[in-house]
Structures are given as structure tokens and as C-alpha cells.
mmCIF file of C-alpha atoms and ligand atoms in Angstrom:
data_model
loop_
_atom_site.group_PDB
_atom_site.id
_atom_site.type_symbol
_atom_site.label_atom_id
_atom_site.label_comp_id
_atom_site.label_asym_id
_atom_site.label_seq_id
_atom_site.Cartn_x
_atom_site.Cartn_y
_atom_site.Cartn_z
ATOM 1 C CA MET A 391 1.448 -55.967 -59.177
ATOM 2 C CA THR A 392 -0.523 -52.703 -59.465
ATOM 3 C CA ARG A 393 1.124 -49.423 -58.434
ATOM 4 C CA GLU A 394 -1.040 -49.225 -55.269
ATOM 5 C CA ASN A 395 -0.110 -52.793 -54.376
ATOM 6 C CA LEU A 396 3.597 -52.139 -54.825
ATOM 7 C CA VAL A 397 3.512 -48.992 -52.668
ATOM 8 C CA GLY A 398 1.577 -50.889 -49.987
ATOM 9 C CA THR A 399 3.993 -53.798 -50.017
ATOM 10 C CA LEU A 400 7.054 -51.549 -49.989
ATOM 11 C CA ALA A 401 5.642 -49.523 -47.103
ATOM 12 C CA GLU A 402 4.949 -52.706 -45.163
ATOM 13 C CA ARG A 403 8.063 -54.724 -45.897
ATOM 14 C CA ALA A 404 10.896 -52.588 -47.264
ATOM 15 C CA THR A 405 13.002 -50.376 -45.030
ATOM 16 C CA LEU A 406 14.647 -47.039 -45.755
ATOM 17 C CA ARG A 407 17.907 -48.757 -44.948
ATOM 18 C CA GLN A 408 17.315 -51.275 -47.752
ATOM 19 C CA LEU A 409 16.573 -48.439 -50.147
ATOM 20 C CA GLN A 410 19.807 -46.735 -49.089
ATOM 21 C CA MET A 411 21.736 -49.967 -49.786
ATOM 22 C CA PHE A 412 20.018 -50.305 -53.151
ATOM 23 C CA GLU A 413 20.851 -46.688 -54.058
ATOM 24 C CA ALA A 414 24.497 -47.228 -53.091
ATOM 25 C CA VAL A 415 24.827 -50.401 -55.203
ATOM 26 C CA ALA A 416 23.080 -48.753 -58.156
ATOM 27 C CA ARG A 417 25.389 -45.710 -57.895
ATOM 28 C CA THR A 418 28.670 -47.566 -57.388
ATOM 29 C CA GLY A 419 27.840 -50.624 -59.554
ATOM 30 C CA SER A 420 29.337 -52.836 -56.832
ATOM 31 C CA PHE A 421 28.023 -54.677 -53.788
ATOM 32 C CA THR A 422 31.484 -54.588 -52.207
ATOM 33 C CA GLN A 423 31.903 -50.833 -52.617
ATOM 34 C CA ALA A 424 28.374 -50.108 -51.402
ATOM 35 C CA ALA A 425 28.981 -52.303 -48.337
ATOM 36 C CA GLU A 426 32.247 -50.472 -47.586
ATOM 37 C CA GLU A 427 30.584 -47.088 -47.968
ATOM 38 C CA MET A 428 27.866 -48.067 -45.534
ATOM 39 C CA MET A 429 30.271 -49.851 -43.208
ATOM 40 C CA LEU A 430 28.427 -53.144 -43.568
ATOM 41 C CA ALA A 431 29.503 -56.658 -44.504
ATOM 42 C CA GLN A 432 28.951 -57.464 -48.165
ATOM 43 C CA PRO A 433 26.728 -60.550 -47.462
ATOM 44 C CA THR A 434 24.457 -58.282 -45.351
ATOM 45 C CA VAL A 435 23.959 -55.979 -48.324
ATOM 46 C CA SER A 436 23.358 -58.910 -50.715
ATOM 47 C CA MET A 437 20.849 -60.454 -48.319
ATOM 48 C CA GLN A 438 18.951 -57.223 -47.736
ATOM 49 C CA LEU A 439 18.786 -56.496 -51.461
ATOM 50 C CA LYS A 440 17.489 -59.997 -52.097
ATOM 51 C CA LYS A 441 14.680 -59.272 -49.604
ATOM 52 C CA LEU A 442 14.027 -55.949 -51.336
ATOM 53 C CA ALA A 443 13.815 -57.700 -54.728
ATOM 54 C CA ASP A 444 11.306 -60.177 -53.210
ATOM 55 C CA THR A 445 9.243 -57.275 -51.869
ATOM 56 C CA VAL A 446 9.239 -55.503 -55.240
ATOM 57 C CA GLY A 447 8.545 -58.816 -56.919
ATOM 58 C CA ALA A 448 11.173 -58.371 -59.628
ATOM 59 C CA THR A 449 14.917 -58.796 -60.125
ATOM 60 C CA LEU A 450 16.709 -55.487 -59.538
ATOM 61 C CA PHE A 451 20.237 -56.185 -60.834
ATOM 62 C CA GLU A 452 21.624 -58.420 -63.517
ATOM 63 C CA GLN A 453 25.127 -59.642 -64.139
ATOM 64 C CA PHE A 454 26.787 -58.023 -67.159
ATOM 65 C CA GLY A 455 30.215 -59.520 -67.797
ATOM 66 C CA ASN A 456 32.222 -58.703 -64.653
ATOM 67 C CA SER A 457 29.896 -55.982 -63.543
ATOM 68 C CA ILE A 458 26.272 -55.640 -62.553
ATOM 69 C CA ARG A 459 23.630 -53.368 -64.028
ATOM 70 C CA LEU A 460 20.090 -52.391 -63.201
ATOM 71 C CA THR A 461 17.185 -54.286 -64.713
ATOM 72 C CA PRO A 462 14.218 -52.207 -66.020
ATOM 73 C CA ALA A 463 12.500 -52.730 -62.635
ATOM 74 C CA GLY A 464 15.751 -51.735 -60.911
ATOM 75 C CA ARG A 465 15.876 -48.522 -62.963
ATOM 76 C CA GLU A 466 12.326 -47.674 -61.925
ATOM 77 C CA LEU A 467 13.152 -48.268 -58.274
ATOM 78 C CA ASP A 468 16.323 -46.169 -58.667
ATOM 79 C CA ALA A 469 14.269 -43.229 -60.013
ATOM 80 C CA ALA A 470 11.823 -43.620 -57.113
ATOM 81 C CA CYS A 471 14.733 -43.668 -54.614
ATOM 82 C CA GLU A 472 16.120 -40.457 -56.062
ATOM 83 C CA GLU A 473 12.779 -38.764 -55.457
ATOM 84 C CA VAL A 474 12.381 -40.188 -51.941
ATOM 85 C CA PHE A 475 15.904 -39.227 -50.815
ATOM 86 C CA GLY A 476 15.633 -35.852 -52.571
ATOM 87 C CA ALA A 477 12.418 -35.150 -50.677
ATOM 88 C CA LEU A 478 14.002 -36.239 -47.381
ATOM 89 C CA ALA A 479 17.037 -34.007 -47.957
ATOM 90 C CA SER A 480 14.835 -31.001 -48.601
ATOM 91 C CA LEU A 481 12.770 -31.906 -45.533
ATOM 92 C CA GLU A 482 15.993 -31.739 -43.506
ATOM 93 C CA THR A 483 16.678 -28.247 -44.867
ATOM 94 C CA ARG A 484 13.142 -27.080 -44.188
ATOM 95 C CA VAL A 485 13.182 -28.430 -40.635
ATOM 96 C CA ALA A 486 16.484 -26.586 -40.047
ATOM 97 C CA ASP A 487 14.738 -23.450 -41.406
ATOM 98 C CA LEU A 488 11.842 -24.002 -39.072
ATOM 99 C CA LYS A 489 14.205 -24.447 -36.172
ATOM 100 C CA GLY A 490 15.657 -21.042 -36.982
ATOM 101 C CA LEU A 491 19.173 -22.264 -37.754
ATOM 102 C CA ARG A 492 19.147 -20.952 -41.270
ATOM 103 C CA ARG A 493 17.150 -17.826 -40.717
ATOM 104 C CA GLY A 494 16.153 -16.056 -37.568
ATOM 105 C CA ARG A 495 17.940 -13.575 -35.394
ATOM 106 C CA LEU A 496 20.424 -13.866 -32.575
ATOM 107 C CA ARG A 497 20.612 -10.926 -30.180
ATOM 108 C CA LEU A 498 23.862 -10.719 -28.255
ATOM 109 C CA ALA A 499 24.564 -7.949 -25.775
ATOM 110 C CA ALA A 500 28.042 -7.487 -24.323
ATOM 111 C CA ILE A 501 29.863 -5.146 -21.999
ATOM 112 C CA SER A 502 31.701 -2.540 -24.032
ATOM 113 C CA SER A 503 35.124 -3.806 -23.026
ATOM 114 C CA ALA A 504 34.231 -7.020 -24.898
ATOM 115 C CA THR A 505 34.203 -4.998 -28.140
ATOM 116 C CA TYR A 506 37.069 -7.135 -29.311
ATOM 117 C CA ILE A 507 35.795 -10.585 -28.564
ATOM 118 C CA GLY A 508 32.051 -10.124 -29.277
ATOM 119 C CA PRO A 509 32.357 -9.443 -33.019
ATOM 120 C CA HIS A 510 35.033 -12.137 -33.282
ATOM 121 C CA LEU A 511 32.651 -14.739 -31.851
ATOM 122 C CA LEU A 512 29.663 -13.546 -33.875
ATOM 123 C CA GLY A 513 31.722 -13.425 -37.048
ATOM 124 C CA ARG A 514 32.749 -17.038 -36.709
ATOM 125 C CA PHE A 515 29.227 -18.101 -35.770
ATOM 126 C CA GLY A 516 27.880 -16.205 -38.813
ATOM 127 C CA GLN A 517 30.187 -18.182 -41.083
ATOM 128 C CA ARG A 518 28.682 -21.393 -39.799
ATOM 129 C CA TYR A 519 25.086 -20.150 -40.156
ATOM 130 C CA PRO A 520 25.267 -17.720 -43.094
ATOM 131 C CA GLY A 521 21.496 -17.076 -43.307
ATOM 132 C CA VAL A 522 20.938 -15.772 -39.773
ATOM 133 C CA ASP A 523 20.777 -12.119 -38.696
ATOM 134 C CA LEU A 524 23.105 -11.207 -35.894
ATOM 135 C CA SER A 525 22.878 -8.178 -33.675
ATOM 136 C CA LEU A 526 25.371 -7.057 -31.063
ATOM 137 C CA THR A 527 24.654 -4.339 -28.510
ATOM 138 C CA LEU A 528 27.660 -3.018 -26.635
ATOM 139 C CA THR A 529 27.006 -1.160 -23.425
ATOM 140 C CA ASN A 530 28.535 -0.761 -19.989
ATOM 141 C CA ARG A 531 28.119 -3.171 -17.125
ATOM 142 C CA GLU A 532 25.370 -1.206 -15.400
ATOM 143 C CA SER A 533 23.119 -0.933 -18.413
ATOM 144 C CA LEU A 534 23.874 -4.511 -19.465
ATOM 145 C CA ILE A 535 22.616 -5.693 -16.073
ATOM 146 C CA GLN A 536 19.484 -3.634 -16.676
ATOM 147 C CA ARG A 537 19.005 -5.342 -20.051
ATOM 148 C CA ILE A 538 19.364 -8.744 -18.380
ATOM 149 C CA HIS A 539 16.681 -7.796 -15.838
ATOM 150 C CA GLU A 540 14.414 -6.814 -18.711
ATOM 151 C CA GLN A 541 15.298 -9.984 -20.670
ATOM 152 C CA HIS A 542 16.068 -7.894 -23.724
ATOM 153 C CA ASP A 543 18.502 -10.193 -25.493
ATOM 154 C CA ASP A 544 19.193 -13.878 -26.115
ATOM 155 C CA VAL A 545 22.765 -14.124 -24.845
ATOM 156 C CA TYR A 546 25.095 -11.842 -22.873
ATOM 157 C CA ILE A 547 28.822 -11.410 -22.365
ATOM 158 C CA LEU A 548 29.649 -9.736 -19.080
ATOM 159 C CA GLY A 549 32.221 -9.534 -16.293
ATOM 160 C CA GLN A 550 31.646 -11.198 -12.884
ATOM 161 C CA PRO A 551 27.845 -11.631 -12.748
ATOM 162 C CA PRO A 552 26.137 -10.101 -9.715
ATOM 163 C CA PRO A 553 24.718 -12.954 -7.580
ATOM 164 C CA GLU A 554 21.168 -11.587 -7.572
ATOM 165 C CA LEU A 555 20.794 -11.990 -11.341
ATOM 166 C CA ASP A 556 18.663 -14.956 -12.384
ATOM 167 C CA ILE A 557 21.067 -16.146 -15.079
ATOM 168 C CA GLU A 558 23.070 -19.166 -16.092
ATOM 169 C CA ALA A 559 26.653 -17.948 -16.564
ATOM 170 C CA LEU A 560 29.637 -19.890 -17.866
ATOM 171 C CA PRO A 561 33.234 -18.612 -17.805
ATOM 172 C CA LEU A 562 34.246 -17.618 -21.310
ATOM 173 C CA VAL A 563 37.767 -16.256 -21.270
ATOM 174 C CA ALA A 564 40.135 -14.427 -18.891
ATOM 175 C CA ASN A 565 40.039 -10.640 -19.165
ATOM 176 C CA PRO A 566 43.255 -9.237 -17.652
ATOM 177 C CA LEU A 567 43.201 -5.463 -17.046
ATOM 178 C CA VAL A 568 46.474 -3.618 -17.611
ATOM 179 C CA ALA A 569 47.707 -0.055 -17.185
ATOM 180 C CA VAL A 570 48.785 1.622 -20.416
ATOM 181 C CA ALA A 571 50.646 4.844 -21.254
ATOM 182 C CA PRO A 572 51.959 6.563 -24.371
ATOM 183 C CA HIS A 573 55.252 5.102 -25.552
ATOM 184 C CA ASP A 574 57.236 8.181 -24.501
ATOM 185 C CA HIS A 575 55.821 8.240 -20.939
ATOM 186 C CA PRO A 576 58.546 8.164 -18.234
ATOM 187 C CA LEU A 577 56.975 5.092 -16.566
ATOM 188 C CA VAL A 578 57.301 2.930 -19.697
ATOM 189 C CA GLY A 579 59.996 0.318 -19.115
ATOM 190 C CA VAL A 580 60.157 0.942 -15.342
ATOM 191 C CA PRO A 581 59.955 -2.359 -13.461
ATOM 192 C CA ARG A 582 57.431 -3.030 -10.711
ATOM 193 C CA ILE A 583 55.812 0.432 -10.469
ATOM 194 C CA SER A 584 53.885 0.759 -7.192
ATOM 195 C CA VAL A 585 50.163 1.513 -7.132
ATOM 196 C CA THR A 586 51.035 4.554 -4.964
ATOM 197 C CA ARG A 587 53.198 5.875 -7.809
ATOM 198 C CA LEU A 588 50.469 5.139 -10.352
ATOM 199 C CA GLN A 589 47.948 7.092 -8.279
ATOM 200 C CA LYS A 590 49.928 10.316 -8.900
ATOM 201 C CA GLU A 591 49.284 10.117 -12.648
ATOM 202 C CA PRO A 592 46.282 11.773 -14.328
ATOM 203 C CA PHE A 593 43.863 9.067 -15.459
ATOM 204 C CA ILE A 594 41.642 8.550 -18.445
ATOM 205 C CA MET A 595 38.786 6.542 -17.027
ATOM 206 C CA ARG A 596 35.732 4.695 -18.276
ATOM 207 C CA GLU A 597 32.349 6.257 -17.472
ATOM 208 C CA PRO A 598 30.434 5.569 -14.192
ATOM 209 C CA GLY A 599 28.611 2.243 -14.526
ATOM 210 C CA SER A 600 31.595 0.562 -16.180
ATOM 211 C CA GLY A 601 32.911 -2.646 -14.602
ATOM 212 C CA THR A 602 36.457 -1.715 -15.612
ATOM 213 C CA ARG A 603 36.145 1.622 -13.820
ATOM 214 C CA ALA A 604 34.773 -0.047 -10.686
ATOM 215 C CA THR A 605 37.677 -2.527 -10.673
ATOM 216 C CA VAL A 606 40.278 0.251 -11.052
ATOM 217 C CA LEU A 607 38.760 2.319 -8.243
ATOM 218 C CA GLN A 608 38.674 -0.801 -6.065
ATOM 219 C CA LEU A 609 42.407 -1.277 -6.657
ATOM 220 C CA PHE A 610 43.201 2.121 -5.106
ATOM 221 C CA GLU A 611 40.674 1.642 -2.329
ATOM 222 C CA SER A 612 42.105 -1.776 -1.423
ATOM 223 C CA ARG A 613 45.522 -0.105 -0.940
ATOM 224 C CA GLY A 614 44.007 2.632 1.229
ATOM 225 C CA LEU A 615 44.717 5.222 -1.466
ATOM 226 C CA PRO A 616 42.443 8.001 -2.716
ATOM 227 C CA PRO A 617 41.261 7.577 -6.318
ATOM 228 C CA PRO A 618 43.536 9.111 -8.953
ATOM 229 C CA THR A 619 42.692 12.405 -10.635
ATOM 230 C CA ILE A 620 40.392 11.669 -13.524
ATOM 231 C CA ARG A 621 41.436 13.916 -16.386
ATOM 232 C CA MET A 622 38.963 12.543 -18.860
ATOM 233 C CA GLU A 623 36.019 10.143 -18.901
ATOM 234 C CA LEU A 624 35.224 8.098 -21.988
ATOM 235 C CA SER A 625 32.706 5.370 -22.641
ATOM 236 C CA SER A 626 34.726 3.634 -25.339
ATOM 237 C CA THR A 627 37.870 1.630 -24.719
ATOM 238 C CA GLU A 628 39.122 2.416 -28.198
ATOM 239 C CA ALA A 629 38.696 6.190 -27.605
ATOM 240 C CA MET A 630 40.420 5.750 -24.244
ATOM 241 C CA LYS A 631 43.356 4.088 -25.970
ATOM 242 C CA GLN A 632 43.668 6.931 -28.499
ATOM 243 C CA ALA A 633 43.419 9.600 -25.751
ATOM 244 C CA THR A 634 46.150 7.767 -23.830
ATOM 245 C CA ALA A 635 48.340 7.609 -26.937
ATOM 246 C CA ALA A 636 47.786 11.357 -27.367
ATOM 247 C CA GLY A 637 49.308 11.930 -23.928
ATOM 248 C CA LEU A 638 46.184 12.923 -21.979
ATOM 249 C CA GLY A 639 46.883 10.506 -19.146
ATOM 250 C CA ILE A 640 47.313 6.856 -18.387
ATOM 251 C CA SER A 641 44.476 4.342 -18.321
ATOM 252 C CA VAL A 642 43.577 0.810 -17.336
ATOM 253 C CA MET A 643 41.915 -1.380 -19.930
ATOM 254 C CA SER A 644 41.349 -4.939 -21.015
ATOM 255 C CA LEU A 645 44.454 -6.481 -22.508
ATOM 256 C CA HIS A 646 42.117 -7.748 -25.242
ATOM 257 C CA ALA A 647 41.794 -4.133 -26.378
ATOM 258 C CA LEU A 648 45.401 -4.303 -27.554
ATOM 259 C CA THR A 649 45.174 -7.587 -29.422
ATOM 260 C CA LEU A 650 44.096 -6.126 -32.758
ATOM 261 C CA ASP A 651 46.818 -3.473 -32.848
ATOM 262 C CA ALA A 652 49.909 -3.818 -34.971
ATOM 263 C CA ASP A 653 52.917 -5.114 -33.045
ATOM 264 C CA ASN A 654 54.062 -1.843 -31.583
ATOM 265 C CA GLY A 655 50.488 -0.468 -31.024
ATOM 266 C CA PRO A 656 49.672 3.130 -29.964
ATOM 267 C CA VAL A 657 50.216 2.524 -26.226
ATOM 268 C CA ALA A 658 52.691 0.686 -23.990
ATOM 269 C CA VAL A 659 51.764 -1.668 -21.139
ATOM 270 C CA LEU A 660 53.144 -0.576 -17.743
ATOM 271 C CA ASP A 661 54.674 -3.046 -15.304
ATOM 272 C CA VAL A 662 52.608 -2.226 -12.209
ATOM 273 C CA GLN A 663 52.701 -4.295 -9.004
ATOM 274 C CA GLY A 664 49.460 -6.272 -8.608
ATOM 275 C CA LEU A 665 48.510 -5.857 -12.277
ATOM 276 C CA PRO A 666 47.120 -7.306 -14.513
ATOM 277 C CA LEU A 667 43.935 -7.158 -12.473
ATOM 278 C CA LYS A 668 42.233 -10.502 -12.889
ATOM 279 C CA ARG A 669 38.750 -10.334 -14.377
ATOM 280 C CA ASP A 670 36.900 -12.941 -16.393
ATOM 281 C CA TRP A 671 34.276 -12.709 -19.029
ATOM 282 C CA TYR A 672 31.220 -14.890 -18.779
ATOM 283 C CA ILE A 673 28.688 -15.941 -21.340
ATOM 284 C CA ALA A 674 25.194 -15.906 -19.880
ATOM 285 C CA TYR A 675 21.485 -16.178 -20.556
ATOM 286 C CA SER A 676 18.395 -15.455 -18.461
ATOM 287 C CA ARG A 677 16.937 -18.472 -16.727
ATOM 288 C CA GLY A 678 13.490 -16.975 -17.144
ATOM 289 C CA ARG A 679 13.620 -16.713 -20.923
ATOM 290 C CA LYS A 680 13.294 -19.765 -23.134
ATOM 291 C CA LEU A 681 16.408 -20.135 -25.256
ATOM 292 C CA THR A 682 15.763 -19.958 -29.002
ATOM 293 C CA VAL A 683 17.259 -22.745 -31.102
ATOM 294 C CA LEU A 684 19.689 -20.186 -32.498
ATOM 295 C CA ALA A 685 20.736 -19.022 -29.017
ATOM 296 C CA GLN A 686 21.294 -22.653 -28.018
ATOM 297 C CA ALA A 687 23.343 -23.197 -31.183
ATOM 298 C CA PHE A 688 25.408 -20.111 -30.302
ATOM 299 C CA LEU A 689 26.067 -21.371 -26.772
ATOM 300 C CA ASP A 690 27.089 -24.772 -28.155
ATOM 301 C CA PHE A 691 29.321 -23.050 -30.666
ATOM 302 C CA VAL A 692 30.963 -20.904 -27.975
ATOM 303 C CA GLY A 693 31.534 -24.034 -25.859
ATOM 304 C CA GLU A 694 33.204 -25.624 -28.865
ATOM 305 C CA VAL A 695 35.530 -22.706 -29.699
ATOM 306 C CA ALA A 696 36.111 -21.120 -26.258
ATOM 307 C CA HIS A 697 39.236 -23.133 -25.686
ATOM 308 C CA GLN A 698 40.678 -22.117 -29.031
ATOM 309 C CA ILE A 699 39.766 -18.458 -28.494
ATOM 310 C CA GLU A 700 41.474 -18.530 -25.116
ATOM 311 C CA GLU A 701 44.564 -19.943 -26.845
ATOM 312 C CA ASP A 702 44.484 -17.424 -29.724
ATOM 313 C CA PHE A 703 44.069 -14.453 -27.405
ATOM 314 C CA GLY A 704 46.552 -15.938 -24.936
ATOM 315 C CA ARG A 705 49.223 -16.159 -27.638
ATOM 316 C CA LYS A 706 48.576 -12.607 -28.769
ATOM 317 C CA ILE A 707 48.548 -11.382 -25.182
ATOM 318 C CA ASP A 708 51.921 -13.012 -24.408
ATOM 319 C CA GLN A 709 53.286 -11.326 -27.493
ATOM 320 C CA ILE A 710 51.991 -7.920 -26.348
ATOM 321 C CA ARG A 711 53.426 -8.401 -22.879
ATOM 322 C CA SER A 712 56.901 -9.135 -24.163
ATOM 323 C CA LEU A 713 56.790 -6.380 -26.797
ATOM 324 C CA ARG A 714 55.315 -3.582 -24.745
ATOM 325 C CA LYS A 715 57.273 -3.877 -21.546
ATOM 326 C CA GLY A 716 60.410 -2.581 -23.292
ATOM 327 C CA GLY A 717 63.900 -4.138 -23.174
ATOM 328 C CA SER A 718 65.816 -4.595 -19.918
ATOM 329 C CA ALA A 719 68.304 -1.783 -20.819
ATOM 330 C CA ALA A 720 65.447 0.711 -21.184
ATOM 331 C CA ARG A 721 63.979 -0.632 -17.969
ATOM 332 C CA ASN A 722 67.147 -0.088 -15.940
ATOM 333 C CA ARG A 723 67.706 3.356 -17.409
ATOM 334 C CA ARG A 724 64.130 4.400 -16.577
ATOM 335 C CA ALA A 725 64.361 2.896 -13.067
ATOM 336 C CA ARG A 726 67.195 5.317 -12.309
ATOM 337 C CA GLU A 727 65.313 8.301 -13.714
ATOM 338 C CA VAL A 728 61.939 7.907 -11.972
HETATM 339 P P1 PGA B 1728 32.713 -2.618 -18.737
HETATM 340 O O1 PGA B 1728 32.719 -4.050 -18.064
HETATM 341 O O2 PGA B 1728 32.847 -2.742 -20.229
HETATM 342 O O3 PGA B 1728 31.424 -2.016 -18.287
HETATM 343 O O4 PGA B 1728 33.898 -1.840 -18.192
HETATM 344 C C1 PGA B 1728 33.886 -4.778 -17.891
HETATM 345 C C2 PGA B 1728 33.707 -5.842 -16.820
HETATM 346 O O5 PGA B 1728 32.684 -5.833 -16.099
HETATM 347 O O6 PGA B 1728 34.622 -6.660 -16.693
#
């Protein structure tokens, strides 16, 4: 058979599946092992390879003692298979490249209070797709909403999405807001502090436009109280935590902001009635903007790991709660003093 004839006949009568079976038998030197590897019955493999030998027009294996070995025609076919499967494997890689899963850029924008979870998610995603560029913009709720309107980014992490936004939003993880104070503050360890009592304290507050700020102000408003005195305004939760630790006032922040601190962290969580304030974070994308393959892969990835992240943060958060509230002796002592 001429080369052209053989290629024509193979194309017409052989299947990729047969070539895979042939490759497995040639590699393992055993019909039984090849069948097991491919989760097929051994007679199926023998029958298919008999058909393949008929198509090639030559015997492919010969018995050699207890084992089998390739005939010269079999060796030629084996070399051809290596090339075919090698080419298909590199096609797979190139298609993944084209789809943007190996290169390309993912633009994530998140509210600043998600400083702790955004990089965590991107970091893990980056490990799965090492070749892609990742960018994370952190900004407050107001300017994030503006970015969504302008369809600036691929994916967003934000608090409760305003209903007028044309986005698809899925709950990501709970974002409890807690009041914190320096460790030596008289309210640390006091049980069930009232919001009225809290209102008397100077506050370190996030900047206007922040969702955290709006939620805190709402808390006082809902109790018919005037807003607390704002001693300092800061646009970064981390800076707010440090200013609180330095004794400039108390503040309300995402419990997630405390998860990366060492066990005894720079600030203590206060036991305030009605707190933690319940907020959630959502992962969202604009309905009007076509999702890139990378953005879709990120959403799938987040769906896959969200549960685990909730558990990891949940564990850490429980730990913080029990550590930072102080022991019951300190609590009772402080209750008498305040
Ligand atoms: P913020 O948003 O970072 O702007 O305070 C928090 C939220 O909306 O929950």
C-alpha cells in the first residue's frame, strides 16, 4: 500500500479511539493492562486492534514468549501515533491560550472593605492559571457603583447591590460589621453595650461614599439617635484599625479586617447590642458586558471555593470573637466600672 493509500484508508476506517487503544497496548505491552487503563473489556480492545491491523494491512503485534512486541509495521504506526497525539496535546494548549485561560487579563474591582478577601481569591485563582495577569482595584462603594455603570471591569465584589444596577450578583460570603476599640478602652469586656452608650464615643469613620459608613450611620438613625462625633475620617480599613489601636476613637469595620491579625490583634471587638451588623458581599458582573473566558473561569472558580472560603473565614472569625471579647471576670469587673 502506498503512503497516500494508507493515510486515506486510515482516515476512512480507523478511529482515534483505536489509535488510543493501540498506543496503550504498545506502551504497556499488555492488552489486559491497556483495557484496564481505558476502562474497557479486554476482548473489545483485541477486536478493535484486529480491525486496525486489517485497516493498516499488516500485523501490528507479535507474540514473544509470554509477552507481545511490536512488529516493524507496528513500530511505524507507534511513531505516527506519537506525532498525532503530540500534535493534539499541543492543539489543546493553544486553544486554551486562544481562549485566554493561559494568558489574558482579569480585572476585578472590589469595595475597599473587601481588601482582605479580594487578594485571597485572586491569589488562589492565579495559582490555578499562572500565566494570566490579574488586576484588583479597591475603591469605596460609591465609586465602585460608578465603575459598574461605566462597565470598567470584568468582575466586582460589593456589598448589597443597588436594585437599579444592571448586574448579575451572587452572594459570596457574609460580611459582619463589628465595633472595635483599643485593648485598654473601658468598654472592652463590658457585656451588651447599648448603641446609646456607643454613640457617646468619638468615632473613626470611613469616608463619605463608603457602604460601611452608611450602614453605621443607619444604625444610629434606626435607634432615633444622632450620629456619633466623627473624630477622624479614613478611606482605608487598615488605617482605621491602626488609628483605633492608637486610641483616637472607636470604629466599626468588617470582621474580615481582623482575620489576618495575630491572635491578640491591635484592637478588641466590643460586645454591642444589635452588632455584628449583618452585611453580605456579592460577586457580580454587568449584564451588558460580554464575559471574557477568563472572567467566566473566575466566576466558576469562586463558585467552587466560596463554600470553603466561608468556612475558613468563619473559623477564624469564631476564634476572634472568643479571643477579643475578654474573659468573663474582666467582663464583670468592667460592667461595674462603666
Ligand atoms: P465600603 O463597602 O468598602 O465602601 O465600606 C462596604 C459595603 O458596601 O458593604
